[in-house]
mmCIF file of C-alpha atoms in Angstrom:
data_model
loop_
_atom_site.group_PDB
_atom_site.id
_atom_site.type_symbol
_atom_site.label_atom_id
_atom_site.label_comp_id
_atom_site.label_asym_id
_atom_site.label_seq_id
_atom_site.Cartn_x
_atom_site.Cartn_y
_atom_site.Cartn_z
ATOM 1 C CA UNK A 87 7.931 -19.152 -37.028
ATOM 2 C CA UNK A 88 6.280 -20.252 -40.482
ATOM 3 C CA UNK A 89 9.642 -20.059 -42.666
ATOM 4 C CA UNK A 90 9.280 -16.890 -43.486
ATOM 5 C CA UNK A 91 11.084 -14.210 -42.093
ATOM 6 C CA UNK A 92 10.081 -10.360 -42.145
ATOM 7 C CA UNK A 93 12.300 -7.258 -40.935
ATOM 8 C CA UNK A 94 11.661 -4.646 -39.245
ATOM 9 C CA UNK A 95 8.787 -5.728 -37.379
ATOM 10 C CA UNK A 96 7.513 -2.078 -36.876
ATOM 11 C CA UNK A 97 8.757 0.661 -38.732
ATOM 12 C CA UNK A 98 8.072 4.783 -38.579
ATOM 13 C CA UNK A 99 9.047 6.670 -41.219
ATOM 14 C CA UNK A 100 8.858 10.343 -41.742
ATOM 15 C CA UNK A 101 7.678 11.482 -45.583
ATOM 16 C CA UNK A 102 10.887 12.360 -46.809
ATOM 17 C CA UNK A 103 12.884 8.950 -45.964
ATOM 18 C CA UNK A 104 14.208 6.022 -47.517
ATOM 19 C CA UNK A 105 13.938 2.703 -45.990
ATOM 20 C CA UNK A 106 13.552 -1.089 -47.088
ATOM 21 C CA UNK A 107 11.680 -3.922 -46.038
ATOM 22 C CA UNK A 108 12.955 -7.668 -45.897
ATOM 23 C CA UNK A 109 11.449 -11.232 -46.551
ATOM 24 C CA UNK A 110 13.530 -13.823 -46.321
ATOM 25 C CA UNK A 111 12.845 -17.878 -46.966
ATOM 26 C CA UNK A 112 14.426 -20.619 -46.899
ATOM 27 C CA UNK A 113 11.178 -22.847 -47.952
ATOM 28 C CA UNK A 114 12.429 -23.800 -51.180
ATOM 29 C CA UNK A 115 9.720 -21.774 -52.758
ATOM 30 C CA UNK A 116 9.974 -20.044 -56.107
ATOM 31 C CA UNK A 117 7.453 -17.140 -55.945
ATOM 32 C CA UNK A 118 7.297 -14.550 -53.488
ATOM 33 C CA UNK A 119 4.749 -11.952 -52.759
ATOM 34 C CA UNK A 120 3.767 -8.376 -51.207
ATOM 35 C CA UNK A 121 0.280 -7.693 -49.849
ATOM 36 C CA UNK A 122 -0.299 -4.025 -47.967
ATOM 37 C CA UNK A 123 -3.275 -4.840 -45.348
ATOM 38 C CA UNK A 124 -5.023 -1.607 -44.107
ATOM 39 C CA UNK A 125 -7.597 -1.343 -41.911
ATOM 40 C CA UNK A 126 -11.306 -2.145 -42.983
ATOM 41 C CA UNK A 127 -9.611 -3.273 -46.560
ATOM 42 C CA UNK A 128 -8.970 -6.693 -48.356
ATOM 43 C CA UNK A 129 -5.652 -7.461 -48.845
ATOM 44 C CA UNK A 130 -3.895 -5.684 -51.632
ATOM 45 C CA UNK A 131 -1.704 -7.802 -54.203
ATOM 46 C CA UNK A 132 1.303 -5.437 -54.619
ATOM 47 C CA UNK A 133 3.748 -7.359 -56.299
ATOM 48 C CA UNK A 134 4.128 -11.377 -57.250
ATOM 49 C CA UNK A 135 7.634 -12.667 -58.486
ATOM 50 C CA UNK A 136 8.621 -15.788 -59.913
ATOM 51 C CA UNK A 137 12.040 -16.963 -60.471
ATOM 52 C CA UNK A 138 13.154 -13.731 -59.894
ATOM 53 C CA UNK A 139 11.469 -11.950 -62.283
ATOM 54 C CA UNK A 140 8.703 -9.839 -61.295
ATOM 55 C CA UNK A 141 5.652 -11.044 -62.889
ATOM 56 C CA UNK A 142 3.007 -8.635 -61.785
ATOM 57 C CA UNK A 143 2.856 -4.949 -60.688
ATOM 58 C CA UNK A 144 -0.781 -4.382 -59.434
ATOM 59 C CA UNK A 145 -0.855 -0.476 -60.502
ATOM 60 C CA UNK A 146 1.565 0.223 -57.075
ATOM 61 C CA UNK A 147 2.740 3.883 -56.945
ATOM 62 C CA UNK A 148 6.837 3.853 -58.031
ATOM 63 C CA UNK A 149 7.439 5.286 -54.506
ATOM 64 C CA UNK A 150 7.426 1.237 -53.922
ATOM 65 C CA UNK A 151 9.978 -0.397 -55.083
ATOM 66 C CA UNK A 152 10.554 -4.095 -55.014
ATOM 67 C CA UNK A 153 13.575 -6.113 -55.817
ATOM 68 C CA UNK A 154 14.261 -9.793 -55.525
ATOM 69 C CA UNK A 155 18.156 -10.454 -55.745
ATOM 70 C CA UNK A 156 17.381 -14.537 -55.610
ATOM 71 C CA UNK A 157 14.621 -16.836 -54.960
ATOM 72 C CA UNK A 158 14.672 -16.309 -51.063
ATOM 73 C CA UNK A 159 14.980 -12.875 -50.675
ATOM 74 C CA UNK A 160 12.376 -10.369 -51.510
ATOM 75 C CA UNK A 161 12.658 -6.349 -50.693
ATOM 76 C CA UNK A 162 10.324 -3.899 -50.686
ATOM 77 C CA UNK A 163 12.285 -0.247 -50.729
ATOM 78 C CA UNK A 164 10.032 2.900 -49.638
ATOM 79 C CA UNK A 165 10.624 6.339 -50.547
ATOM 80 C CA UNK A 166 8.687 9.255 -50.147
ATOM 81 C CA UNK A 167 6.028 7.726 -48.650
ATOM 82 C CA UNK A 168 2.604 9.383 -47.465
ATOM 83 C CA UNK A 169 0.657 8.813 -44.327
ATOM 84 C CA UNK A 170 -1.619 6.822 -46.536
ATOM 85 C CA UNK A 171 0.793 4.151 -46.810
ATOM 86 C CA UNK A 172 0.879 3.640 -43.381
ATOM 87 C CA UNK A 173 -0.452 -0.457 -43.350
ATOM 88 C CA UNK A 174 0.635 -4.092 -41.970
ATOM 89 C CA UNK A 175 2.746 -5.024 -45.032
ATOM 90 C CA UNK A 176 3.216 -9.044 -45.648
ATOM 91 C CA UNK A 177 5.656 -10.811 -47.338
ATOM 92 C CA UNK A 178 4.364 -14.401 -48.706
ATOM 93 C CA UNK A 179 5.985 -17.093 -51.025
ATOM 94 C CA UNK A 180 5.067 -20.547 -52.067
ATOM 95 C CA UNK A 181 6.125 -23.000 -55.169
ATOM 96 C CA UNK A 182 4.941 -21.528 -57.885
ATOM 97 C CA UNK A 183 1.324 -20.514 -58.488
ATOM 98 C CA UNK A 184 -1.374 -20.818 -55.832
ATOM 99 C CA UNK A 185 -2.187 -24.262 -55.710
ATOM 100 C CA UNK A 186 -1.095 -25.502 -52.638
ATOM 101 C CA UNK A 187 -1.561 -22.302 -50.135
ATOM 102 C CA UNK A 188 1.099 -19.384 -49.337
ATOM 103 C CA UNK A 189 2.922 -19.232 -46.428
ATOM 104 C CA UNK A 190 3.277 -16.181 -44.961
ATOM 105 C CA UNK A 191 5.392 -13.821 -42.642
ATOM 106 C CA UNK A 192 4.228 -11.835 -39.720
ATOM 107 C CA UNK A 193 4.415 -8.643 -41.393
ATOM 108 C CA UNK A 194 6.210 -4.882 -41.143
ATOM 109 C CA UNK A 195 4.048 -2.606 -39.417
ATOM 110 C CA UNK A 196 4.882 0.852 -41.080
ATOM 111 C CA UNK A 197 3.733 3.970 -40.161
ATOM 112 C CA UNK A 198 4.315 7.299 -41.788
ATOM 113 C CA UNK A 199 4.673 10.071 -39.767
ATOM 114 C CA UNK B 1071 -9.838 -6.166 -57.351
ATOM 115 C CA UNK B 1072 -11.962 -8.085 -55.045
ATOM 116 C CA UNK B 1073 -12.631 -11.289 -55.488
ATOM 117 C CA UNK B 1074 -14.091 -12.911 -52.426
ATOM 118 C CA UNK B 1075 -16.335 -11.819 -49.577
ATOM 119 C CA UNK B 1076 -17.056 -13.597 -46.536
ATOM 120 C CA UNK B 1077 -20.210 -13.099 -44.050
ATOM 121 C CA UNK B 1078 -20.863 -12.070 -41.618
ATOM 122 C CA UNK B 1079 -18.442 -9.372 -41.082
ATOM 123 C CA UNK B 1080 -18.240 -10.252 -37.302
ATOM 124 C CA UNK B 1081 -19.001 -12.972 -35.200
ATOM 125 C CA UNK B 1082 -19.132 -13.284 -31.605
ATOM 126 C CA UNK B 1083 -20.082 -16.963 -29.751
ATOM 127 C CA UNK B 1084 -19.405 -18.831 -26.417
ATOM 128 C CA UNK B 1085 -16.573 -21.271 -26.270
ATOM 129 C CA UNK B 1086 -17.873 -24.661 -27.313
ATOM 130 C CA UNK B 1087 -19.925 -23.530 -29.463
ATOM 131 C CA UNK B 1088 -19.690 -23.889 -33.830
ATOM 132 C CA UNK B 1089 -18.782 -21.294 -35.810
ATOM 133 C CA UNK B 1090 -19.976 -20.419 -39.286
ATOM 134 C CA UNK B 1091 -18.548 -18.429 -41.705
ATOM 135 C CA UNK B 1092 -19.568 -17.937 -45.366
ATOM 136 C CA UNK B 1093 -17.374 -17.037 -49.060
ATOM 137 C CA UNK B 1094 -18.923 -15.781 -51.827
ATOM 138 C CA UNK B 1095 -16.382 -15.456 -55.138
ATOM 139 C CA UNK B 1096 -17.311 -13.730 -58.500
ATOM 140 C CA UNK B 1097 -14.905 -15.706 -61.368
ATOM 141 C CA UNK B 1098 -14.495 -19.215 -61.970
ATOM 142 C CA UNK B 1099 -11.481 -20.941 -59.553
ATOM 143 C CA UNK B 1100 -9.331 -23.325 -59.236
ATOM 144 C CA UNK B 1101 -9.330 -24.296 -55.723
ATOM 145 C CA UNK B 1102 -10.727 -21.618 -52.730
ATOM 146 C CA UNK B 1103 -8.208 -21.489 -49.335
ATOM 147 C CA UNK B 1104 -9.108 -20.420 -46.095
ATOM 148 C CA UNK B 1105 -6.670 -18.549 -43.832
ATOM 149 C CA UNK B 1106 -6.750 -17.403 -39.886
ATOM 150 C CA UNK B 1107 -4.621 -14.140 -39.169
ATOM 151 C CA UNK B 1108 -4.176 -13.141 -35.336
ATOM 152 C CA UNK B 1109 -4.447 -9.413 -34.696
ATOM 153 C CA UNK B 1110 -1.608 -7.995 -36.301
ATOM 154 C CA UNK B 1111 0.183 -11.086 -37.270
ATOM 155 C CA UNK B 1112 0.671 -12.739 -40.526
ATOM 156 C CA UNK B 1113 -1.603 -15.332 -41.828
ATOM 157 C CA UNK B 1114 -1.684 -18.603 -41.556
ATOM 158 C CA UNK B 1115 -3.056 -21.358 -44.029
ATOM 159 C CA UNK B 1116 -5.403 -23.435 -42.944
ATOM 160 C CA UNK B 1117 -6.923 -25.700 -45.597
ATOM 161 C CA UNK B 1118 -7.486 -25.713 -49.442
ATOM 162 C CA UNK B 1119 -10.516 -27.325 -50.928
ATOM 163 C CA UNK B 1120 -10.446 -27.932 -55.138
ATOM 164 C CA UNK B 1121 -12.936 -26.968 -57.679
ATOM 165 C CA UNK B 1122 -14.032 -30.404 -58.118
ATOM 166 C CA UNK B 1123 -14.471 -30.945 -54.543
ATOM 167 C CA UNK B 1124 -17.582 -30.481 -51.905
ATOM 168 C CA UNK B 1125 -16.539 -31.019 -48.952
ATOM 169 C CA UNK B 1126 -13.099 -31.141 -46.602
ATOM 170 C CA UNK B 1127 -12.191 -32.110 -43.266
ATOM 171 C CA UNK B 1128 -9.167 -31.180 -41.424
ATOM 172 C CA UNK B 1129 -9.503 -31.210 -37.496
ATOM 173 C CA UNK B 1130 -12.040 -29.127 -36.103
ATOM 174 C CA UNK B 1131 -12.655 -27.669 -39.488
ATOM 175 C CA UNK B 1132 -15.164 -28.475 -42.300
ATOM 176 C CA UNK B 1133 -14.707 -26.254 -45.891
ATOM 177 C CA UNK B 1134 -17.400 -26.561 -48.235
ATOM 178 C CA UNK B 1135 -17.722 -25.584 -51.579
ATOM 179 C CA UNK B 1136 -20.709 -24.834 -53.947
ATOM 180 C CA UNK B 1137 -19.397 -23.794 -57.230
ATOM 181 C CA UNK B 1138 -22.828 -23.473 -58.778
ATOM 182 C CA UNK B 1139 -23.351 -20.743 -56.530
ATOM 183 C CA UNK B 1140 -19.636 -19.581 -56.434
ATOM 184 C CA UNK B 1141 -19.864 -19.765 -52.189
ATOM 185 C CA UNK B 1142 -17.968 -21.922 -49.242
ATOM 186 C CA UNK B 1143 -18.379 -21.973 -45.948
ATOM 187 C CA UNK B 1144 -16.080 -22.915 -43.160
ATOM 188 C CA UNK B 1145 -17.264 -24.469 -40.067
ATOM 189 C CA UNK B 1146 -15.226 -24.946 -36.662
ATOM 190 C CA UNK B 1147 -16.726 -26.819 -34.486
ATOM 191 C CA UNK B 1148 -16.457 -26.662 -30.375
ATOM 192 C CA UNK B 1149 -14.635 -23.733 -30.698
ATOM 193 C CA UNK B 1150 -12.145 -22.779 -28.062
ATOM 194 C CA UNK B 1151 -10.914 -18.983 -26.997
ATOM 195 C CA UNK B 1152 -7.684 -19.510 -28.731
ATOM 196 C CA UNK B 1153 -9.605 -19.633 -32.171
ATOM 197 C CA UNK B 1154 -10.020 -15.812 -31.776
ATOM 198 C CA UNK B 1155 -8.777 -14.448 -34.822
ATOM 199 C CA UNK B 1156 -9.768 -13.140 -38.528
ATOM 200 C CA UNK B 1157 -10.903 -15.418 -41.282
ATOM 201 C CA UNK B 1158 -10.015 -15.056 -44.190
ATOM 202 C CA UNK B 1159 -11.038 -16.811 -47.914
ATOM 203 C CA UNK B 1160 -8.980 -16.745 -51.108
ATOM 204 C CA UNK B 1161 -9.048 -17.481 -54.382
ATOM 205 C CA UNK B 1162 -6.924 -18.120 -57.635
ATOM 206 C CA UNK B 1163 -8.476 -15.741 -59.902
ATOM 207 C CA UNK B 1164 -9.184 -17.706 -63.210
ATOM 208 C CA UNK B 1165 -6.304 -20.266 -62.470
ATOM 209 C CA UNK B 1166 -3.744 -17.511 -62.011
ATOM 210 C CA UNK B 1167 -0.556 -17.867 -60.088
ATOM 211 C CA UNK B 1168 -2.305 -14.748 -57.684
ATOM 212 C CA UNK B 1169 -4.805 -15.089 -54.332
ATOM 213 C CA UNK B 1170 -7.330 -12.659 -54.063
ATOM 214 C CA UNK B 1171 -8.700 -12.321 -50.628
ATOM 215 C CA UNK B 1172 -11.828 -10.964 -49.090
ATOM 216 C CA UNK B 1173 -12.161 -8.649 -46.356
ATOM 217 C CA UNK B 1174 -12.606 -11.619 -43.724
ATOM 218 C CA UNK B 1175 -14.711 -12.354 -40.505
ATOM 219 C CA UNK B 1176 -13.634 -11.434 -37.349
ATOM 220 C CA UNK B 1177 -14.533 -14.515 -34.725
ATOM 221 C CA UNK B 1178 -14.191 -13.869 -31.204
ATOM 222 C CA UNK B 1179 -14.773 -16.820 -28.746
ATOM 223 C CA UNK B 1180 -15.588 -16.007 -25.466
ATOM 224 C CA UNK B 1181 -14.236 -17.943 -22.590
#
């Protein structure tokens, strides 16, 4: 375990549902992040908050949703999703800014059905 | 967008053998990190090299870093099977907070 903690580890969802992803840490880190990994594809910066307060969107569609109730939880809730979504999604945090490294979780596998 | 992109795309060598496996970056950095990411698994940190440094040891693994040329390289030496994994660089884009990453190298290491 690297400190940070993901749930589900696999998820199917069909097009119409809601569901929510979970990071959790208890790292003592201030920032937390969510990167969508698909296949043959860098690593997407989705969404970077500080302190609680989001500090970047990176253009995601509003059928993502994040939300960070306190500095070591970190959701990500999906709705109306399309098959393109379907990715290994990774929670990250570290102290602030990324000067020492991230550490990060071992992901939500989501498919959309 | 991207801002790294490491060569080759795939590499395949015996155990005990090095492994070599290049970053190029676009922007100016602060520092470039190098990460290792088991199939389907998160990733996992493995060193951090500074702008005003060349070269970094940790272990088995050497980071170097030309920022004339805006490239690093990571080496692993004697490489065992359980190094089988992706490689991936990052960046801070123009000292921001974020890391952009590059599509990685795949290593395999065969027994």
């Amino acid at each position: 375990e690297t400190g940070v903690t993901q749930t589900p580890r696999h998820l199917v969802m069909g097009m119409t549902n809601k569901k929510s992803l979970k990071c959790e840490q208890h790292l003592g880190h201030n920032a937390m992040y969510w990167y969508k990994q698909s296949a043959k594809k860098p690593l997407e910066l989705m969404f970077v908050y500080s302190l609680e307060e989001r500090v970047e969107n990176n253009s995601v569609p509003s059928r993502f949703s994040p939300e960070c109730p306190n500095s070591s939880h970190l959701f990500l809730h999906l709705h109306t999703l399309q098959p393109e979504d379907s990715a290994l999604y990774l929670c990250a945090s570290s102290p602030w800014g990324a000067y020492d490294g991230y550490t990060f979780g071992s992901g939500t596998r989501l498919t959309v059905v | 967008s991207q801002q790294g992109e490491e060569d080759p795309q795939a590499l395949s060598i015996q155990e005990g053998e090095n492994a070599t496996m290049n970053c190029s970056y676009k922007t100016s950095i602060n520092n470039l990190q190098w990460y290792r990411q088991n199939s389907g698994r998160g990733l996992v940190h493995l060193i951090l090299i500074r702008s005003n440094e060349r070269e970094k040891h940790s272990g088995r693994l050497r980071v170097t870093l030309d920022t004339s040329k805006k490239s690093s390289s990571l080496l692993i030496t004697a490489s065992r099977a359980a190094d089988t994994a992706s490689y991936f660089c990052a960046t801070d884009v123009g000292g921001s907070e974020k890391l952009v990453f590059g599509k990685g190298t795949k290593l395999t290491v065969n027994p």
